[in-house]
PDB file of C-alpha atoms in Angstrom:
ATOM      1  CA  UNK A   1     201.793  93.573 -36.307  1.00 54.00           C
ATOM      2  CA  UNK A   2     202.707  95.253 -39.538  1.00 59.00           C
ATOM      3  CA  UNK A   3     204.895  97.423 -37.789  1.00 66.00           C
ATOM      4  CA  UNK A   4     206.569  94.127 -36.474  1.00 63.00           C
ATOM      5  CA  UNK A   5     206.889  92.549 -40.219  1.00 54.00           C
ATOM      6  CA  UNK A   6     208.589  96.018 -41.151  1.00 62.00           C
ATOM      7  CA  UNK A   7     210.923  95.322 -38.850  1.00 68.00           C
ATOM      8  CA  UNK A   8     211.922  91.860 -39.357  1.00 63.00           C
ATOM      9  CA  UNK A   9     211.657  91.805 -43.199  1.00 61.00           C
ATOM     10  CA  UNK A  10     212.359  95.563 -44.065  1.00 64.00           C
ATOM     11  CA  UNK A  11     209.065  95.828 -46.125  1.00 58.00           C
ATOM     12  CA  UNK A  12     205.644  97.005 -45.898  1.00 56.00           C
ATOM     13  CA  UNK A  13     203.101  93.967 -45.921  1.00 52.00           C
ATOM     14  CA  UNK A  14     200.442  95.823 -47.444  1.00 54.00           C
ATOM     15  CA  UNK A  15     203.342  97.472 -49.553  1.00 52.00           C
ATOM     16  CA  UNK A  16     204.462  93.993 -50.868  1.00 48.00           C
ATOM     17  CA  UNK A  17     201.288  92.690 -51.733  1.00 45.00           C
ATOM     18  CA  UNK A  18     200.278  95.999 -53.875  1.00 52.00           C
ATOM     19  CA  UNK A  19     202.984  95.376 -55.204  1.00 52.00           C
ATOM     20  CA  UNK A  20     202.871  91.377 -56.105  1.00 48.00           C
ATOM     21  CA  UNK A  21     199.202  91.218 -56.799  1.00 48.00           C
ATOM     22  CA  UNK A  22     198.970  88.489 -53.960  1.00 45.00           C
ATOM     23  CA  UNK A  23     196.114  89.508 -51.376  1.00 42.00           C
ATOM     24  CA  UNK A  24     196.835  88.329 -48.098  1.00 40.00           C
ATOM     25  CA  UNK A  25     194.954  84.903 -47.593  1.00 42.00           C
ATOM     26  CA  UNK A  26     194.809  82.283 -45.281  1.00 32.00           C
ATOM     27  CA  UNK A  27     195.364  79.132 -46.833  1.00 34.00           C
ATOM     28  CA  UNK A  28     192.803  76.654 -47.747  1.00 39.00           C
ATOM     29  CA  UNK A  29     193.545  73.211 -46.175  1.00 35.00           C
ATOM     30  CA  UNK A  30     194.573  70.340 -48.978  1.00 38.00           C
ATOM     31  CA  UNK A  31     191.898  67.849 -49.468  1.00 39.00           C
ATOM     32  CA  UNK A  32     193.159  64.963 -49.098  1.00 41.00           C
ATOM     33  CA  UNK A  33     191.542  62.307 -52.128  1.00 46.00           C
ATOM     34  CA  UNK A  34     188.423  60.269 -51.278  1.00 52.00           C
ATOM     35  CA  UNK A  35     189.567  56.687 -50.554  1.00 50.00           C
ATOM     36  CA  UNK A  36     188.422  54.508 -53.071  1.00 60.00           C
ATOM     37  CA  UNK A  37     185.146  52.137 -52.361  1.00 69.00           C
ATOM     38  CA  UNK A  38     185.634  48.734 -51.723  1.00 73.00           C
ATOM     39  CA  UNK A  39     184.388  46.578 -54.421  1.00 75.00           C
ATOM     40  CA  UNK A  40     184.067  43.166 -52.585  1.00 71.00           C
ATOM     41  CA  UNK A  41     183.690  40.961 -55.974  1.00 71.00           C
ATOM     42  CA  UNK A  42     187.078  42.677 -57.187  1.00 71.00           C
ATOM     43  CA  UNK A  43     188.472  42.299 -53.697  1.00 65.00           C
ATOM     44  CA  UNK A  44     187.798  38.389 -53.544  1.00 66.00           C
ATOM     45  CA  UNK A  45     187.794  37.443 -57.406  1.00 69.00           C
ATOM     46  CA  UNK A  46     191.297  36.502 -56.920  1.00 69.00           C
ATOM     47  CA  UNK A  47     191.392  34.450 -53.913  1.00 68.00           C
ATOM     48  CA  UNK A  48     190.265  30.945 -53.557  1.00 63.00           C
ATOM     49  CA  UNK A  49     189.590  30.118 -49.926  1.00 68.00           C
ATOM     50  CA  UNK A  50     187.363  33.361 -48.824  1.00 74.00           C
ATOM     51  CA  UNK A  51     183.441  33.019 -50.020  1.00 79.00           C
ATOM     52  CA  UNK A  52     181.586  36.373 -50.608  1.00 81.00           C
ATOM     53  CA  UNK A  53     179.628  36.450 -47.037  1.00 84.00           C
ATOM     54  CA  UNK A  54     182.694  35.575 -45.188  1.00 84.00           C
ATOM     55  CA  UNK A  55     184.604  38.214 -47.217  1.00 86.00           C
ATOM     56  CA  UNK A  56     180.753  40.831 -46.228  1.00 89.00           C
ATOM     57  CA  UNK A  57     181.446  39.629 -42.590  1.00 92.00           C
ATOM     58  CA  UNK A  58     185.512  40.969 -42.592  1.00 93.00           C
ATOM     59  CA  UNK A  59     184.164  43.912 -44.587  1.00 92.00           C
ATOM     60  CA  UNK A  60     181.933  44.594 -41.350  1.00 94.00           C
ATOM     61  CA  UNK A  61     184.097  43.002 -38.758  1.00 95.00           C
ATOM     62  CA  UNK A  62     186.448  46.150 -40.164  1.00 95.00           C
ATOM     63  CA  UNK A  63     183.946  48.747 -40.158  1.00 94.00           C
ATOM     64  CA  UNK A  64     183.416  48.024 -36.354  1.00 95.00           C
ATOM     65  CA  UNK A  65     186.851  47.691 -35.090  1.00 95.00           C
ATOM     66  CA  UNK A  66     189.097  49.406 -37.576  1.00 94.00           C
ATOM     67  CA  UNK A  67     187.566  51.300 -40.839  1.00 94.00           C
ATOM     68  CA  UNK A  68     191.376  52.108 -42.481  1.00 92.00           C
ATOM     69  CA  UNK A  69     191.643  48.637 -43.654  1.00 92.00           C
ATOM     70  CA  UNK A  70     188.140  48.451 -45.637  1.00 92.00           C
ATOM     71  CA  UNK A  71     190.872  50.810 -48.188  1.00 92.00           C
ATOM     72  CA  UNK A  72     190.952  48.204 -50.879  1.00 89.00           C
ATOM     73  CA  UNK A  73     194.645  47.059 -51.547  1.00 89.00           C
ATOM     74  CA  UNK A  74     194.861  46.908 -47.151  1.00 91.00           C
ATOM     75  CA  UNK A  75     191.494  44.868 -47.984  1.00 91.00           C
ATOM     76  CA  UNK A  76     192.894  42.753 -50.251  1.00 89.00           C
ATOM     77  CA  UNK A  77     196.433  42.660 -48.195  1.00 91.00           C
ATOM     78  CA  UNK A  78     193.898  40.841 -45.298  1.00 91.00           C
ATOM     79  CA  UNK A  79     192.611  38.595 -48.177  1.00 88.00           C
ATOM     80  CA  UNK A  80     196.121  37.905 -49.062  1.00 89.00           C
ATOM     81  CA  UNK A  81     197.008  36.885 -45.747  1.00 89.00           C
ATOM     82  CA  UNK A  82     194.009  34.758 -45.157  1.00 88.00           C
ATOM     83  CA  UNK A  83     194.724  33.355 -48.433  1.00 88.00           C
ATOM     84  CA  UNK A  84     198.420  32.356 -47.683  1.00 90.00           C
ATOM     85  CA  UNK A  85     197.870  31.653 -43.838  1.00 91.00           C
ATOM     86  CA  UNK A  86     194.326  30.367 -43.353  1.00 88.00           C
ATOM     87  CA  UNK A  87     191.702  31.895 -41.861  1.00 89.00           C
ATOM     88  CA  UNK A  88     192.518  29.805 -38.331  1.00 92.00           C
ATOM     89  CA  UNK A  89     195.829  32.313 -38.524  1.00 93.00           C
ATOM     90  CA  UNK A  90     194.064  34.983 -39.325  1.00 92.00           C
ATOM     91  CA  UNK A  91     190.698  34.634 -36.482  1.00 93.00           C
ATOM     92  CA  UNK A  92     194.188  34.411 -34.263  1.00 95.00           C
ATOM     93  CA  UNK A  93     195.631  37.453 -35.610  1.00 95.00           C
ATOM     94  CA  UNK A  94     192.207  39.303 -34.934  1.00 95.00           C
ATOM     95  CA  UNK A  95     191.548  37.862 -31.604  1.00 96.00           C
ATOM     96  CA  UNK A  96     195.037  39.161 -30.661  1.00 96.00           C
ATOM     97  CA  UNK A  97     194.578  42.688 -31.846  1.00 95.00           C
ATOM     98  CA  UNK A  98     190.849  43.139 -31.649  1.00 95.00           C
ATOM     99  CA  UNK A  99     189.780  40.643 -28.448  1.00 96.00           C
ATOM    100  CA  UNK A 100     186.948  39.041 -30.838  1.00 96.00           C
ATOM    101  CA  UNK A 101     187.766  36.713 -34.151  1.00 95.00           C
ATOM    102  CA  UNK A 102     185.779  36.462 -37.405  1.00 94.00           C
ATOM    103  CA  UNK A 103     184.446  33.510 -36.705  1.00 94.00           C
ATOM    104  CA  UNK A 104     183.225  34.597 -33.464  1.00 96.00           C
ATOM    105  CA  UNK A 105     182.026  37.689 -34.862  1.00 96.00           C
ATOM    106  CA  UNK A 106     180.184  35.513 -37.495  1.00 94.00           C
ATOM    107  CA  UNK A 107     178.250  33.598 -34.951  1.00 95.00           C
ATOM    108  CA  UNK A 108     177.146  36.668 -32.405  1.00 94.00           C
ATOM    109  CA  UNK A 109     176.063  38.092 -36.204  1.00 94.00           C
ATOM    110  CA  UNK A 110     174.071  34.485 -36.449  1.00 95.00           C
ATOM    111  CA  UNK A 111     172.508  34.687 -33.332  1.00 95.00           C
ATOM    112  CA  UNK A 112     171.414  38.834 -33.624  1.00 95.00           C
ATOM    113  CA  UNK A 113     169.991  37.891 -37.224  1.00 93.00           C
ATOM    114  CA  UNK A 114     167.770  34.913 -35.970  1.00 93.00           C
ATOM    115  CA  UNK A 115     166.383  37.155 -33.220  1.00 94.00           C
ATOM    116  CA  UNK A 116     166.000  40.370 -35.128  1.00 93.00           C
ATOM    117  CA  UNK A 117     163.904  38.217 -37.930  1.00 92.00           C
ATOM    118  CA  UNK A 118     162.261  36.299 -35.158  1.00 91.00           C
ATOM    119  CA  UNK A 119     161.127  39.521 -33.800  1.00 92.00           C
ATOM    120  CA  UNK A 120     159.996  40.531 -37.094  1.00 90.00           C
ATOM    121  CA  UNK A 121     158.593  38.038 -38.416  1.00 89.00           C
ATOM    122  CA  UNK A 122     155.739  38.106 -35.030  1.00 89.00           C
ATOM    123  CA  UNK A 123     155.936  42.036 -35.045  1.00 88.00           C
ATOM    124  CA  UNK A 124     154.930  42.572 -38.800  1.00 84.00           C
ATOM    125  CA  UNK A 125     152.979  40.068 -40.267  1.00 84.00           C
ATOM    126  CA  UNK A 126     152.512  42.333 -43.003  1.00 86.00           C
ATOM    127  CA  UNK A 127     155.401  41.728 -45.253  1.00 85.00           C
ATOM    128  CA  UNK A 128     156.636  38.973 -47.277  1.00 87.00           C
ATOM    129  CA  UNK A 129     159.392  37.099 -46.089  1.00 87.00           C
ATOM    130  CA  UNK A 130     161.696  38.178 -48.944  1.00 88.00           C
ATOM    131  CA  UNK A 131     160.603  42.193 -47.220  1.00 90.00           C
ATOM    132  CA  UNK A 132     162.014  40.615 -44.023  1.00 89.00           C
ATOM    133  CA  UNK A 133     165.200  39.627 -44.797  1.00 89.00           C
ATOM    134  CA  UNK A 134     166.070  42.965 -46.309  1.00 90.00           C
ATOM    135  CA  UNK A 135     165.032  44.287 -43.455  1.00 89.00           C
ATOM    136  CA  UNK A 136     166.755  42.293 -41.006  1.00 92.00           C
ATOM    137  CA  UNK A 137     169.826  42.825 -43.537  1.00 91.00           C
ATOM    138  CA  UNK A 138     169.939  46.160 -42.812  1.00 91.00           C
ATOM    139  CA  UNK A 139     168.882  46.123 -39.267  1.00 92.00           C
ATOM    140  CA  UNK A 140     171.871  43.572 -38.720  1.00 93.00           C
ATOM    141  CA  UNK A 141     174.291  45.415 -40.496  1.00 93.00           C
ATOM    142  CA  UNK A 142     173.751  48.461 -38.153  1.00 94.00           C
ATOM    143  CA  UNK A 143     173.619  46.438 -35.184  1.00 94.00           C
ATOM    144  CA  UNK A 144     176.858  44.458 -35.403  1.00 94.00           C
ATOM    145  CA  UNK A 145     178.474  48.638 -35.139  1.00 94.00           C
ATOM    146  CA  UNK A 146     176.280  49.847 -32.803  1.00 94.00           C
ATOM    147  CA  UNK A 147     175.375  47.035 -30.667  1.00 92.00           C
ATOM    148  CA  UNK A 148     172.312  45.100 -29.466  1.00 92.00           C
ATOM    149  CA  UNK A 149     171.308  47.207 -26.776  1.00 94.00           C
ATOM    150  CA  UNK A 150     171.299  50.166 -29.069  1.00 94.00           C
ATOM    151  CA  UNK A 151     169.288  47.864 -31.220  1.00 94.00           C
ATOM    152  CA  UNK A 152     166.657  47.391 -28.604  1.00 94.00           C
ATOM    153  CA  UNK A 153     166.398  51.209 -27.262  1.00 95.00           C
ATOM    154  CA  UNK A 154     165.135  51.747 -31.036  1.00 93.00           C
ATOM    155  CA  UNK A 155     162.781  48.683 -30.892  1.00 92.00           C
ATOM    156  CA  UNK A 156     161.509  49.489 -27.415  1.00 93.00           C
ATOM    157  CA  UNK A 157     160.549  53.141 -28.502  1.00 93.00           C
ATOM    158  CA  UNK A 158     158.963  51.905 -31.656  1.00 91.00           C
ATOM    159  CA  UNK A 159     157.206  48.948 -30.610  1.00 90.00           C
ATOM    160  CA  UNK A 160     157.173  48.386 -26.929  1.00 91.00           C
ATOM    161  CA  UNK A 161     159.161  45.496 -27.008  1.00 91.00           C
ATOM    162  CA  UNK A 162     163.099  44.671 -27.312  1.00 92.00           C
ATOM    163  CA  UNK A 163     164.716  41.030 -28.072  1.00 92.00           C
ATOM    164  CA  UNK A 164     164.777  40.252 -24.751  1.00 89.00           C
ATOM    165  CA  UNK A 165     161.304  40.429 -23.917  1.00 84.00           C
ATOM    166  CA  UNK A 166     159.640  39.572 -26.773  1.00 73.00           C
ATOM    167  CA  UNK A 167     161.739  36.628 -28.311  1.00 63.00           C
ATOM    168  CA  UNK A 168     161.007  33.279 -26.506  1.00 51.00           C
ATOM    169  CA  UNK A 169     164.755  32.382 -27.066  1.00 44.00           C
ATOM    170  CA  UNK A 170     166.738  35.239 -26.287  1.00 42.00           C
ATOM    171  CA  UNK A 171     169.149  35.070 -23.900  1.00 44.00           C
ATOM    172  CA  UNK A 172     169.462  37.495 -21.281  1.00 44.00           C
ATOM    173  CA  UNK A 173     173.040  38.345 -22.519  1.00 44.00           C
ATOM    174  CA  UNK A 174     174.793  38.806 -25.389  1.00 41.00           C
ATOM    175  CA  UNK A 175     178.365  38.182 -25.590  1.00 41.00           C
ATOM    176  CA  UNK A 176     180.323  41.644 -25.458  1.00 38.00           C
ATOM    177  CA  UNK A 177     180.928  42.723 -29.335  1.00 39.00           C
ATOM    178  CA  UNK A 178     177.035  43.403 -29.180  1.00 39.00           C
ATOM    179  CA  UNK A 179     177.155  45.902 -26.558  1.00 39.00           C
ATOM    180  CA  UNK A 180     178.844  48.152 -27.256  1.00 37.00           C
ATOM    181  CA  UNK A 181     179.008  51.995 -26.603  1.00 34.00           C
ATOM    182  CA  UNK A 182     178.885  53.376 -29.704  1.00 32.00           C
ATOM    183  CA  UNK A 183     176.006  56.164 -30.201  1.00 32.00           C
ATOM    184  CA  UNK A 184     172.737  56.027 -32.111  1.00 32.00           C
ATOM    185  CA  UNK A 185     172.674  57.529 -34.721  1.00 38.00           C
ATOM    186  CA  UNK A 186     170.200  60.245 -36.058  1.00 37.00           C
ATOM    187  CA  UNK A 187     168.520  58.464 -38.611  1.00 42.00           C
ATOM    188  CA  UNK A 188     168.140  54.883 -37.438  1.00 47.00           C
ATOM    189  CA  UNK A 189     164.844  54.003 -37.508  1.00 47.00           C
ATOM    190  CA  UNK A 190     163.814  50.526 -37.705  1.00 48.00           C
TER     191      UNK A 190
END
């Protein structure tokens, strides 16, 4: 290969770099910045018609279906929009792009939470209710990405039981933003 670079360029590559000081390196790929973390009380200080939990519930809506927009000014470009528009427009806009608005999102997230504190609430009598709902917080968070049947594998090899079986109230099936296909992952534990 040398021989080929003597050729083409009429010097010595182990010649030139003796001769530069530069030491034949491949080159380091640029790192690109680290996106900045979206503050949602600086995100929604500004705007009027979007409440904190509906503002948490786009926040997750976004880390399900499409994580580049939880970026804070395209964050606050969605709050923007809602803000001129109306959140009708915008559950339109979302149902259009993403097959599933915020406010059906919101209710699917409703319905999960009841039956994931249902389930603990019989399951582990043990903590205090205030215990619970961090729990479930958490527990609900990871199931609105993952999905409720990913939800239930964990619960089944923890305690025997899923929603579906041990919740009076659940329905068979979940509407389809539950179940999803997205993978476990290694440290959910519930």
């Amino acid at each position: 290969m040398n021989e080929k670079l003597k050729e083409k360029y009429g010097k010595d590559i182990d010649l030139a770099t003796r001769q530069t000081g530069a030491t034949p390196k491949s080159p380091k790929p640029s790192r690109s910045p680290k996106s900045p973390k979206l503050d949602l009380s600086k995100a929604t200080k500004e705007f009027t018609n979007m409440s904190r939990k509906d503002a948490e519930m786009l926040q997750i809506y976004f880390e399900k279906y499409d994580p580049r927009y939880l970026q804070p000014r395209y964050f606050k470009e969605i709050l923007h929009y809602a803000e001129k528009y109306g959140m009708k427009f915008l559950n339109y806009k979302l149902n259009q792009k993403y097959m599933q608005s915020l406010d059906e999102f919101v209710l699917e997230a409703q319905l999960l939470h009841n039956e994931v504190f249902e389930f603990y609430n019989k399951i582990d009598k043990s903590s205090s209710r205030s215990q619970l709902k961090k729990k479930v917080s958490k527990i609900l968070h990871w199931g609105l990405l993952n999905g409720r049947d990913q939800i239930n594998r964990i619960l089944i090899d923890k305690y025997g039981a899923d929603l579906d079986s041990f919740n009076s109230a659940a329905s068979p099936s979940m509407p389809s933003v539950l179940q999803s296909n997205y993978s476990i992952g290694a440290n959910a534990t519930f």
